[in-house]
Amino acid sequence: MIDRPDAAQLLEAMAKTLTGNVMPSLDGGAKHSARVVANLCMILAREWDEREGVATDELRALLDSPDAEYVDLIADLDRRFANDDVSSELAAALYPIMMADAERRLAIAKPEYLEP
């Protein structure tokens, strides 16, 4: 089975086609709409590349939820933080995971914010 081009590469090609071939021939609202769609393609491409970035197994172990899905783990964390039910040890263990996830999300939504 051929895995190339993958979804990220296809989305990047769509964005390049829109910005390089389509947008130059458009004006006003149509040009703006094409730019928005091109930007959305690039966001989705980055999200595709980063889809494996979440430390789900580490969260499962820390929260003692071996079969939980990522969204359920986050909901459990939200509940625990809202109820002030997070020990300092758990918070310390969660910190690097949460920071890595924040950086992953930032790399998807606004990668320029991570540039030095």
PDB file of C-alpha atoms in Angstrom:
ATOM      1  CA  MET A   1       0.000   0.000   0.000  1.00  0.00           C
ATOM      2  CA  ILE A   2       1.319   3.450  -0.899  1.00  0.00           C
ATOM      3  CA  ASP A   3       1.040   5.980   1.929  1.00  0.00           C
ATOM      4  CA  ARG A   4       2.157   8.993  -0.113  1.00  0.00           C
ATOM      5  CA  PRO A   5       0.940  11.568  -0.498  1.00  0.00           C
ATOM      6  CA  ASP A   6      -0.583  11.535   2.962  1.00  0.00           C
ATOM      7  CA  ALA A   7      -3.372  13.848   4.090  1.00  0.00           C
ATOM      8  CA  ALA A   8      -0.961  16.556   5.265  1.00  0.00           C
ATOM      9  CA  GLN A   9       0.819  16.633   1.918  1.00  0.00           C
ATOM     10  CA  LEU A  10      -2.490  16.825   0.050  1.00  0.00           C
ATOM     11  CA  LEU A  11      -3.677  19.703   2.244  1.00  0.00           C
ATOM     12  CA  GLU A  12      -0.388  21.550   1.718  1.00  0.00           C
ATOM     13  CA  ALA A  13      -0.732  21.084  -2.054  1.00  0.00           C
ATOM     14  CA  MET A  14      -4.261  22.477  -1.893  1.00  0.00           C
ATOM     15  CA  ALA A  15      -3.065  25.515   0.050  1.00  0.00           C
ATOM     16  CA  LYS A  16      -0.213  26.140  -2.417  1.00  0.00           C
ATOM     17  CA  THR A  17      -2.595  25.858  -5.368  1.00  0.00           C
ATOM     18  CA  LEU A  18      -4.999  28.321  -3.797  1.00  0.00           C
ATOM     19  CA  THR A  19      -2.315  30.860  -2.898  1.00  0.00           C
ATOM     20  CA  GLY A  20      -0.172  30.444  -6.011  1.00  0.00           C
ATOM     21  CA  ASN A  21      -2.699  29.826  -8.785  1.00  0.00           C
ATOM     22  CA  VAL A  22      -6.176  30.820  -7.660  1.00  0.00           C
ATOM     23  CA  MET A  23      -5.723  33.888  -5.430  1.00  0.00           C
ATOM     24  CA  PRO A  24      -3.759  35.976  -7.988  1.00  0.00           C
ATOM     25  CA  SER A  25      -6.775  35.894 -10.313  1.00  0.00           C
ATOM     26  CA  LEU A  26      -9.292  36.896  -7.641  1.00  0.00           C
ATOM     27  CA  ASP A  27     -10.228  40.187  -5.983  1.00  0.00           C
ATOM     28  CA  GLY A  28     -12.027  41.350  -2.876  1.00  0.00           C
ATOM     29  CA  GLY A  29     -14.192  38.875  -1.022  1.00  0.00           C
ATOM     30  CA  ALA A  30     -13.359  35.936  -3.251  1.00  0.00           C
ATOM     31  CA  LYS A  31      -9.636  36.474  -2.706  1.00  0.00           C
ATOM     32  CA  HIS A  32     -10.184  36.717   1.051  1.00  0.00           C
ATOM     33  CA  SER A  33     -12.243  33.507   1.026  1.00  0.00           C
ATOM     34  CA  ALA A  34      -9.524  31.659  -0.898  1.00  0.00           C
ATOM     35  CA  ARG A  35      -6.904  32.903   1.592  1.00  0.00           C
ATOM     36  CA  VAL A  36      -9.052  31.676   4.522  1.00  0.00           C
ATOM     37  CA  VAL A  37      -9.445  28.245   2.918  1.00  0.00           C
ATOM     38  CA  ALA A  38      -5.688  28.052   2.224  1.00  0.00           C
ATOM     39  CA  ASN A  39      -4.960  28.913   5.870  1.00  0.00           C
ATOM     40  CA  LEU A  40      -7.432  26.268   7.042  1.00  0.00           C
ATOM     41  CA  CYS A  41      -5.706  23.701   4.817  1.00  0.00           C
ATOM     42  CA  MET A  42      -2.355  24.531   6.431  1.00  0.00           C
ATOM     43  CA  ILE A  43      -3.833  24.294   9.950  1.00  0.00           C
ATOM     44  CA  LEU A  44      -5.288  20.877   9.129  1.00  0.00           C
ATOM     45  CA  ALA A  45      -1.976  19.745   7.616  1.00  0.00           C
ATOM     46  CA  ARG A  46      -0.123  20.714  10.794  1.00  0.00           C
ATOM     47  CA  GLU A  47      -2.777  19.015  12.916  1.00  0.00           C
ATOM     48  CA  TRP A  48      -2.415  15.843  10.843  1.00  0.00           C
ATOM     49  CA  ASP A  49       1.355  15.884  11.376  1.00  0.00           C
ATOM     50  CA  GLU A  50       0.924  16.364  15.138  1.00  0.00           C
ATOM     51  CA  ARG A  51      -1.963  13.928  15.730  1.00  0.00           C
ATOM     52  CA  GLU A  52       0.241  11.470  17.625  1.00  0.00           C
ATOM     53  CA  GLY A  53       1.753  14.112  19.888  1.00  0.00           C
ATOM     54  CA  VAL A  54      -0.446  13.646  22.933  1.00  0.00           C
ATOM     55  CA  ALA A  55       0.950  11.544  25.777  1.00  0.00           C
ATOM     56  CA  THR A  56      -2.267   9.565  26.206  1.00  0.00           C
ATOM     57  CA  ASP A  57      -0.566   6.508  27.706  1.00  0.00           C
ATOM     58  CA  GLU A  58       1.178   8.662  30.318  1.00  0.00           C
ATOM     59  CA  LEU A  59      -2.117  10.327  31.223  1.00  0.00           C
ATOM     60  CA  ARG A  60      -3.829   6.943  31.490  1.00  0.00           C
ATOM     61  CA  ALA A  61      -1.160   5.762  33.917  1.00  0.00           C
ATOM     62  CA  LEU A  62      -1.213   8.958  35.993  1.00  0.00           C
ATOM     63  CA  LEU A  63      -5.011   8.959  36.235  1.00  0.00           C
ATOM     64  CA  ASP A  64      -5.269   5.188  36.687  1.00  0.00           C
ATOM     65  CA  SER A  65      -7.582   4.891  33.678  1.00  0.00           C
ATOM     66  CA  PRO A  66      -5.972   2.266  31.424  1.00  0.00           C
ATOM     67  CA  ASP A  67      -8.729   2.182  28.785  1.00  0.00           C
ATOM     68  CA  ALA A  68      -9.820   5.835  28.716  1.00  0.00           C
ATOM     69  CA  GLU A  69      -9.831   7.865  25.529  1.00  0.00           C
ATOM     70  CA  TYR A  70      -7.964  11.181  25.428  1.00  0.00           C
ATOM     71  CA  VAL A  71     -11.137  13.297  25.636  1.00  0.00           C
ATOM     72  CA  ASP A  72     -12.274  11.350  28.710  1.00  0.00           C
ATOM     73  CA  LEU A  73      -8.884  11.848  30.366  1.00  0.00           C
ATOM     74  CA  ILE A  74      -9.099  15.593  29.760  1.00  0.00           C
ATOM     75  CA  ALA A  75     -12.651  15.663  31.151  1.00  0.00           C
ATOM     76  CA  ASP A  76     -11.405  13.832  34.262  1.00  0.00           C
ATOM     77  CA  LEU A  77      -8.573  16.341  34.652  1.00  0.00           C
ATOM     78  CA  ASP A  78     -10.998  19.252  34.226  1.00  0.00           C
ATOM     79  CA  ARG A  79     -13.219  17.797  36.953  1.00  0.00           C
ATOM     80  CA  ARG A  80     -10.279  17.209  39.276  1.00  0.00           C
ATOM     81  CA  PHE A  81      -8.927  20.735  38.821  1.00  0.00           C
ATOM     82  CA  ALA A  82     -12.411  22.254  39.260  1.00  0.00           C
ATOM     83  CA  ASN A  83     -12.856  20.324  42.521  1.00  0.00           C
ATOM     84  CA  ASP A  84      -9.320  21.135  43.708  1.00  0.00           C
ATOM     85  CA  ASP A  85      -8.653  17.403  43.712  1.00  0.00           C
ATOM     86  CA  VAL A  86      -5.118  17.421  42.296  1.00  0.00           C
ATOM     87  CA  SER A  87      -2.216  16.591  44.556  1.00  0.00           C
ATOM     88  CA  SER A  88       1.043  18.457  44.186  1.00  0.00           C
ATOM     89  CA  GLU A  89       2.670  15.201  43.027  1.00  0.00           C
ATOM     90  CA  LEU A  90       0.064  14.733  40.292  1.00  0.00           C
ATOM     91  CA  ALA A  91       0.345  18.386  39.271  1.00  0.00           C
ATOM     92  CA  ALA A  92       4.130  18.055  39.031  1.00  0.00           C
ATOM     93  CA  ALA A  93       3.798  14.913  36.892  1.00  0.00           C
ATOM     94  CA  LEU A  94       1.157  16.557  34.682  1.00  0.00           C
ATOM     95  CA  TYR A  95       3.083  19.775  34.106  1.00  0.00           C
ATOM     96  CA  PRO A  96       5.497  18.543  31.389  1.00  0.00           C
ATOM     97  CA  ILE A  97       2.685  16.656  29.639  1.00  0.00           C
ATOM     98  CA  MET A  98       0.437  19.712  29.648  1.00  0.00           C
ATOM     99  CA  MET A  99       3.241  21.989  28.450  1.00  0.00           C
ATOM    100  CA  ALA A 100       4.083  19.604  25.607  1.00  0.00           C
ATOM    101  CA  ASP A 101       0.418  19.446  24.633  1.00  0.00           C
ATOM    102  CA  ALA A 102       0.137  23.249  24.729  1.00  0.00           C
ATOM    103  CA  GLU A 103       3.189  23.513  22.453  1.00  0.00           C
ATOM    104  CA  ARG A 104       1.693  20.870  20.148  1.00  0.00           C
ATOM    105  CA  ARG A 105      -1.559  22.826  19.889  1.00  0.00           C
ATOM    106  CA  LEU A 106       0.325  26.076  19.330  1.00  0.00           C
ATOM    107  CA  ALA A 107       2.374  24.453  16.576  1.00  0.00           C
ATOM    108  CA  ILE A 108      -0.905  23.611  14.873  1.00  0.00           C
ATOM    109  CA  ALA A 109      -2.773  26.885  15.341  1.00  0.00           C
ATOM    110  CA  LYS A 110      -0.015  29.531  15.382  1.00  0.00           C
ATOM    111  CA  PRO A 111       3.414  28.015  14.634  1.00  0.00           C
ATOM    112  CA  GLU A 112       4.975  31.460  14.269  1.00  0.00           C
ATOM    113  CA  TYR A 113       4.498  31.986  18.034  1.00  0.00           C
ATOM    114  CA  LEU A 114       7.052  29.229  18.675  1.00  0.00           C
ATOM    115  CA  GLU A 115       9.755  30.858  16.576  1.00  0.00           C
ATOM    116  CA  PRO A 116      12.573  32.503  18.576  1.00  0.00           C
TER     117      PRO A 116
END
